[in-house]
PDB file of C-alpha atoms and ligand atoms in Angstrom:
ATOM      1  CA  MET A  25      53.883  43.335 -74.861  1.00  0.00           C
ATOM      2  CA  SER A  26      54.232  40.123 -72.407  1.00  0.00           C
ATOM      3  CA  ASN A  27      54.399  36.957 -71.954  1.00  0.00           C
ATOM      4  CA  ILE A  28      53.651  35.068 -68.800  1.00  0.00           C
ATOM      5  CA  SER A  29      54.667  31.841 -68.123  1.00  0.00           C
ATOM      6  CA  ARG A  30      52.110  29.169 -68.227  1.00  0.00           C
ATOM      7  CA  LYS A  31      52.772  28.973 -64.352  1.00  0.00           C
ATOM      8  CA  GLU A  32      51.613  32.299 -64.021  1.00  0.00           C
ATOM      9  CA  PHE A  33      48.552  31.459 -66.239  1.00  0.00           C
ATOM     10  CA  ILE A  34      47.158  28.566 -63.959  1.00  0.00           C
ATOM     11  CA  GLU A  35      47.747  31.043 -61.102  1.00  0.00           C
ATOM     12  CA  LEU A  36      46.251  33.220 -62.170  1.00  0.00           C
ATOM     13  CA  THR A  37      43.364  31.848 -63.634  1.00  0.00           C
ATOM     14  CA  GLY A  38      43.131  29.238 -61.119  1.00  0.00           C
ATOM     15  CA  LEU A  39      42.362  31.543 -58.794  1.00  0.00           C
ATOM     16  CA  SER A  40      40.211  33.797 -61.155  1.00  0.00           C
ATOM     17  CA  LEU A  41      38.383  29.315 -60.220  1.00  0.00           C
ATOM     18  CA  ALA A  42      38.469  30.360 -56.323  1.00  0.00           C
ATOM     19  CA  VAL A  43      36.682  33.255 -56.754  1.00  0.00           C
ATOM     20  CA  LEU A  44      34.408  32.762 -58.597  1.00  0.00           C
ATOM     21  CA  LEU A  45      33.789  29.732 -56.993  1.00  0.00           C
ATOM     22  CA  ILE A  46      33.508  29.850 -53.479  1.00  0.00           C
ATOM     23  CA  PRO A  47      30.227  32.320 -53.617  1.00  0.00           C
ATOM     24  CA  SER A  48      28.759  30.358 -54.886  1.00  0.00           C
ATOM     25  CA  CYS A  49      29.284  27.126 -52.649  1.00  0.00           C
ATOM     26  CA  LEU A  50      28.483  29.529 -49.919  1.00  0.00           C
ATOM     27  CA  SER A  51      24.593  30.122 -50.711  1.00  0.00           C
ATOM     28  CA  SER A  52      24.071  26.248 -51.987  1.00  0.00           C
ATOM     29  CA  CYS A  53      26.258  25.159 -48.641  1.00  0.00           C
ATOM     30  CA  LYS A  54      24.980  26.540 -46.265  1.00  0.00           C
ATOM     31  CA  LYS A  55      22.181  24.245 -44.122  1.00  0.00           C
ATOM     32  CA  SER A  56      18.503  23.444 -45.107  1.00  0.00           C
ATOM     33  CA  ASN A  57      15.994  23.358 -42.611  1.00  0.00           C
ATOM     34  CA  PRO A  58      12.547  22.684 -42.836  1.00  0.00           C
ATOM     35  CA  THR A  59      11.047  24.407 -40.554  1.00  0.00           C
ATOM     36  CA  PRO A  60       7.645  26.762 -40.585  1.00  0.00           C
ATOM     37  CA  SER A  61       9.377  30.088 -39.697  1.00  0.00           C
ATOM     38  CA  ASN A  62       7.689  30.813 -36.208  1.00  0.00           C
ATOM     39  CA  ASN A  63       5.108  33.992 -38.021  1.00  0.00           C
ATOM     40  CA  GLN A  64       3.918  31.511 -40.754  1.00  0.00           C
ATOM     41  CA  THR A  65       0.335  30.632 -40.545  1.00  0.00           C
ATOM     42  CA  ILE A  66      -0.564  27.106 -40.641  1.00  0.00           C
ATOM     43  CA  ASP A  67      -3.682  26.522 -41.950  1.00  0.00           C
ATOM     44  CA  PHE A  68      -4.868  22.788 -43.442  1.00  0.00           C
ATOM     45  CA  THR A  69      -6.842  20.584 -43.165  1.00  0.00           C
ATOM     46  CA  VAL A  70      -6.623  16.675 -43.729  1.00  0.00           C
ATOM     47  CA  SER A  71      -8.664  13.611 -43.132  1.00  0.00           C
ATOM     48  CA  VAL A  72      -8.530  10.925 -40.606  1.00  0.00           C
ATOM     49  CA  SER A  73     -10.658   8.869 -42.567  1.00  0.00           C
ATOM     50  CA  SER A  74      -8.131   7.261 -43.940  1.00  0.00           C
ATOM     51  CA  GLY A  75      -4.481   6.836 -44.370  1.00  0.00           C
ATOM     52  CA  ALA A  76      -2.342   6.488 -41.224  1.00  0.00           C
ATOM     53  CA  LEU A  77      -4.373   9.036 -38.705  1.00  0.00           C
ATOM     54  CA  SER A  78      -8.238   7.451 -39.304  1.00  0.00           C
ATOM     55  CA  GLN A  79      -5.911   4.775 -36.438  1.00  0.00           C
ATOM     56  CA  ASN A  80      -5.235   5.760 -32.798  1.00  0.00           C
ATOM     57  CA  GLY A  81      -0.972   5.646 -33.112  1.00  0.00           C
ATOM     58  CA  GLY A  82       0.261   7.150 -36.733  1.00  0.00           C
ATOM     59  CA  TYR A  83       1.637  10.236 -37.713  1.00  0.00           C
ATOM     60  CA  ILE A  84       1.629  12.022 -40.930  1.00  0.00           C
ATOM     61  CA  VAL A  85       3.868  15.334 -41.748  1.00  0.00           C
ATOM     62  CA  GLN A  86       2.403  17.696 -44.391  1.00  0.00           C
ATOM     63  CA  ASN A  87       3.520  21.620 -44.489  1.00  0.00           C
ATOM     64  CA  GLY A  88       5.969  21.086 -42.484  1.00  0.00           C
ATOM     65  CA  VAL A  89       3.711  19.913 -39.205  1.00  0.00           C
ATOM     66  CA  ILE A  90       3.748  17.045 -37.776  1.00  0.00           C
ATOM     67  CA  VAL A  91      -0.424  15.382 -37.069  1.00  0.00           C
ATOM     68  CA  ALA A  92      -0.367  12.522 -35.356  1.00  0.00           C
ATOM     69  CA  ARG A  93      -4.152  10.092 -33.377  1.00  0.00           C
ATOM     70  CA  THR A  94      -2.411   9.299 -30.214  1.00  0.00           C
ATOM     71  CA  ASN A  95      -3.782   6.228 -28.656  1.00  0.00           C
ATOM     72  CA  THR A  96      -6.970   7.851 -26.863  1.00  0.00           C
ATOM     73  CA  GLY A  97      -7.680   9.106 -30.229  1.00  0.00           C
ATOM     74  CA  ALA A  98      -6.607  12.736 -30.361  1.00  0.00           C
ATOM     75  CA  PHE A  99      -4.645  14.965 -32.439  1.00  0.00           C
ATOM     76  CA  ILE A 100      -2.426  16.643 -31.497  1.00  0.00           C
ATOM     77  CA  ALA A 101       0.021  18.529 -33.601  1.00  0.00           C
ATOM     78  CA  VAL A 102       4.016  20.037 -34.091  1.00  0.00           C
ATOM     79  CA  ALA A 103       6.076  21.934 -36.176  1.00  0.00           C
ATOM     80  CA  VAL A 104       8.384  18.227 -37.969  1.00  0.00           C
ATOM     81  CA  ALA A 105      12.007  19.879 -36.971  1.00  0.00           C
ATOM     82  CA  CYS A 106      13.954  19.176 -34.547  1.00  0.00           C
ATOM     83  CA  THR A 107      15.022  22.297 -32.876  1.00  0.00           C
ATOM     84  CA  HIS A 108      18.270  21.511 -32.736  1.00  0.00           C
ATOM     85  CA  GLU A 109      19.296  20.913 -36.225  1.00  0.00           C
ATOM     86  CA  GLY A 110      15.718  20.508 -37.815  1.00  0.00           C
ATOM     87  CA  THR A 111      15.763  16.883 -38.151  1.00  0.00           C
ATOM     88  CA  ALA A 112      11.968  15.939 -38.944  1.00  0.00           C
ATOM     89  CA  VAL A 113      10.847  14.189 -35.134  1.00  0.00           C
ATOM     90  CA  ARG A 114       9.569  11.059 -35.553  1.00  0.00           C
ATOM     91  CA  TYR A 115       5.407  10.836 -32.794  1.00  0.00           C
ATOM     92  CA  VAL A 116       6.195   7.460 -30.736  1.00  0.00           C
ATOM     93  CA  ALA A 117       1.941   6.666 -29.806  1.00  0.00           C
ATOM     94  CA  ALA A 118       3.075   4.713 -27.284  1.00  0.00           C
ATOM     95  CA  SER A 119       4.542   7.413 -24.665  1.00  0.00           C
ATOM     96  CA  ASN A 120       2.121  10.333 -26.161  1.00  0.00           C
ATOM     97  CA  SER A 121       6.097  11.506 -27.379  1.00  0.00           C
ATOM     98  CA  PHE A 122       8.587  12.754 -30.522  1.00  0.00           C
ATOM     99  CA  SER A 123      12.070  11.207 -30.775  1.00  0.00           C
ATOM    100  CA  CYS A 124      14.403  12.786 -33.236  1.00  0.00           C
ATOM    101  CA  PRO A 125      16.485  10.726 -35.598  1.00  0.00           C
ATOM    102  CA  ASN A 126      19.282  11.917 -35.275  1.00  0.00           C
ATOM    103  CA  HIS A 127      21.008  13.541 -31.611  1.00  0.00           C
ATOM    104  CA  GLY A 128      18.300  11.643 -30.004  1.00  0.00           C
ATOM    105  CA  ALA A 129      15.810  14.248 -28.634  1.00  0.00           C
ATOM    106  CA  LYS A 130      12.744  14.056 -27.031  1.00  0.00           C
ATOM    107  CA  PHE A 131       9.470  16.547 -26.655  1.00  0.00           C
ATOM    108  CA  ASP A 132       5.742  15.745 -24.671  1.00  0.00           C
ATOM    109  CA  ALA A 133       2.837  15.556 -26.118  1.00  0.00           C
ATOM    110  CA  SER A 134       2.997  19.269 -26.495  1.00  0.00           C
ATOM    111  CA  GLY A 135       6.352  19.913 -27.839  1.00  0.00           C
ATOM    112  CA  ASN A 136       8.214  20.965 -24.382  1.00  0.00           C
ATOM    113  CA  VAL A 137      11.247  19.805 -24.731  1.00  0.00           C
ATOM    114  CA  THR A 138      12.155  16.405 -22.129  1.00  0.00           C
ATOM    115  CA  ALA A 139      15.498  15.509 -23.359  1.00  0.00           C
ATOM    116  CA  GLY A 140      18.328  17.588 -24.731  1.00  0.00           C
ATOM    117  CA  PRO A 141      20.375  18.184 -26.483  1.00  0.00           C
ATOM    118  CA  ALA A 142      17.553  19.851 -28.016  1.00  0.00           C
ATOM    119  CA  THR A 143      17.012  23.795 -25.464  1.00  0.00           C
ATOM    120  CA  THR A 144      13.682  24.764 -26.802  1.00  0.00           C
ATOM    121  CA  ALA A 145      10.035  23.749 -27.974  1.00  0.00           C
ATOM    122  CA  LEU A 146       8.738  22.683 -30.997  1.00  0.00           C
ATOM    123  CA  LYS A 147       5.778  24.895 -31.833  1.00  0.00           C
ATOM    124  CA  LYS A 148       2.536  23.303 -31.350  1.00  0.00           C
ATOM    125  CA  TYR A 149      -0.546  23.479 -33.751  1.00  0.00           C
ATOM    126  CA  ASN A 150      -4.288  23.793 -32.606  1.00  0.00           C
ATOM    127  CA  THR A 151      -6.204  20.820 -34.035  1.00  0.00           C
ATOM    128  CA  SER A 152      -9.380  21.050 -34.963  1.00  0.00           C
ATOM    129  CA  LEU A 153     -12.029  18.188 -35.925  1.00  0.00           C
ATOM    130  CA  SER A 154     -14.856  18.156 -38.149  1.00  0.00           C
ATOM    131  CA  GLY A 155     -16.837  15.344 -39.490  1.00  0.00           C
ATOM    132  CA  THR A 156     -13.561  13.863 -40.558  1.00  0.00           C
ATOM    133  CA  ASP A 157     -12.065  17.392 -41.235  1.00  0.00           C
ATOM    134  CA  LEU A 158      -8.481  17.798 -39.479  1.00  0.00           C
ATOM    135  CA  ARG A 159      -8.464  21.818 -39.532  1.00  0.00           C
ATOM    136  CA  VAL A 160      -4.911  22.314 -38.246  1.00  0.00           C
ATOM    137  CA  TYR A 161      -3.907  25.670 -37.549  1.00  0.00           C
ATOM    138  CA  SER A 162      -2.307  28.085 -35.862  1.00  0.00           C
TER     139      SER A 162
HETATM  140  S1  FES B  60      18.913  17.119 -34.884  1.00  0.00           S
HETATM  141 FE1  FES B  60      17.121  16.301 -33.607  1.00  0.00          FE
HETATM  142  S2  FES B  60      18.844  15.788 -31.313  1.00  0.00           S
HETATM  143 FE2  FES B  60      20.179  16.978 -33.075  1.00  0.00          FE
END
């Protein structure tokens, strides 16, 4: 029967713990990204009779989409997650554009990049108003 030293025991168990913990960190340490995948179908309806969309310049975020009411009363919708690193963009009514608070990327009302570091447009969604129900869809 062999005896192992205390030092050997700690080294062996420490290595075992490290081997056990590495896979869990790899899976849980991944960056989360709220962007709906480009293939995901978007189709939902929101009421514009109350809340932020009842007023020009207001916006909401739902199902990974930012829906805004421009200062002229039109509705626009694009993916909310910045194409740079996934931060939620904000609607800027004064310039009818979207801005990322993380690194400063800017997008026009159609989601096209107007300032980096993002290089890819935000996915644009269709909107259709029926009474006070706004349909947002891909
Ligand atoms: S995450 Fe939006 S500019 Fe970097």
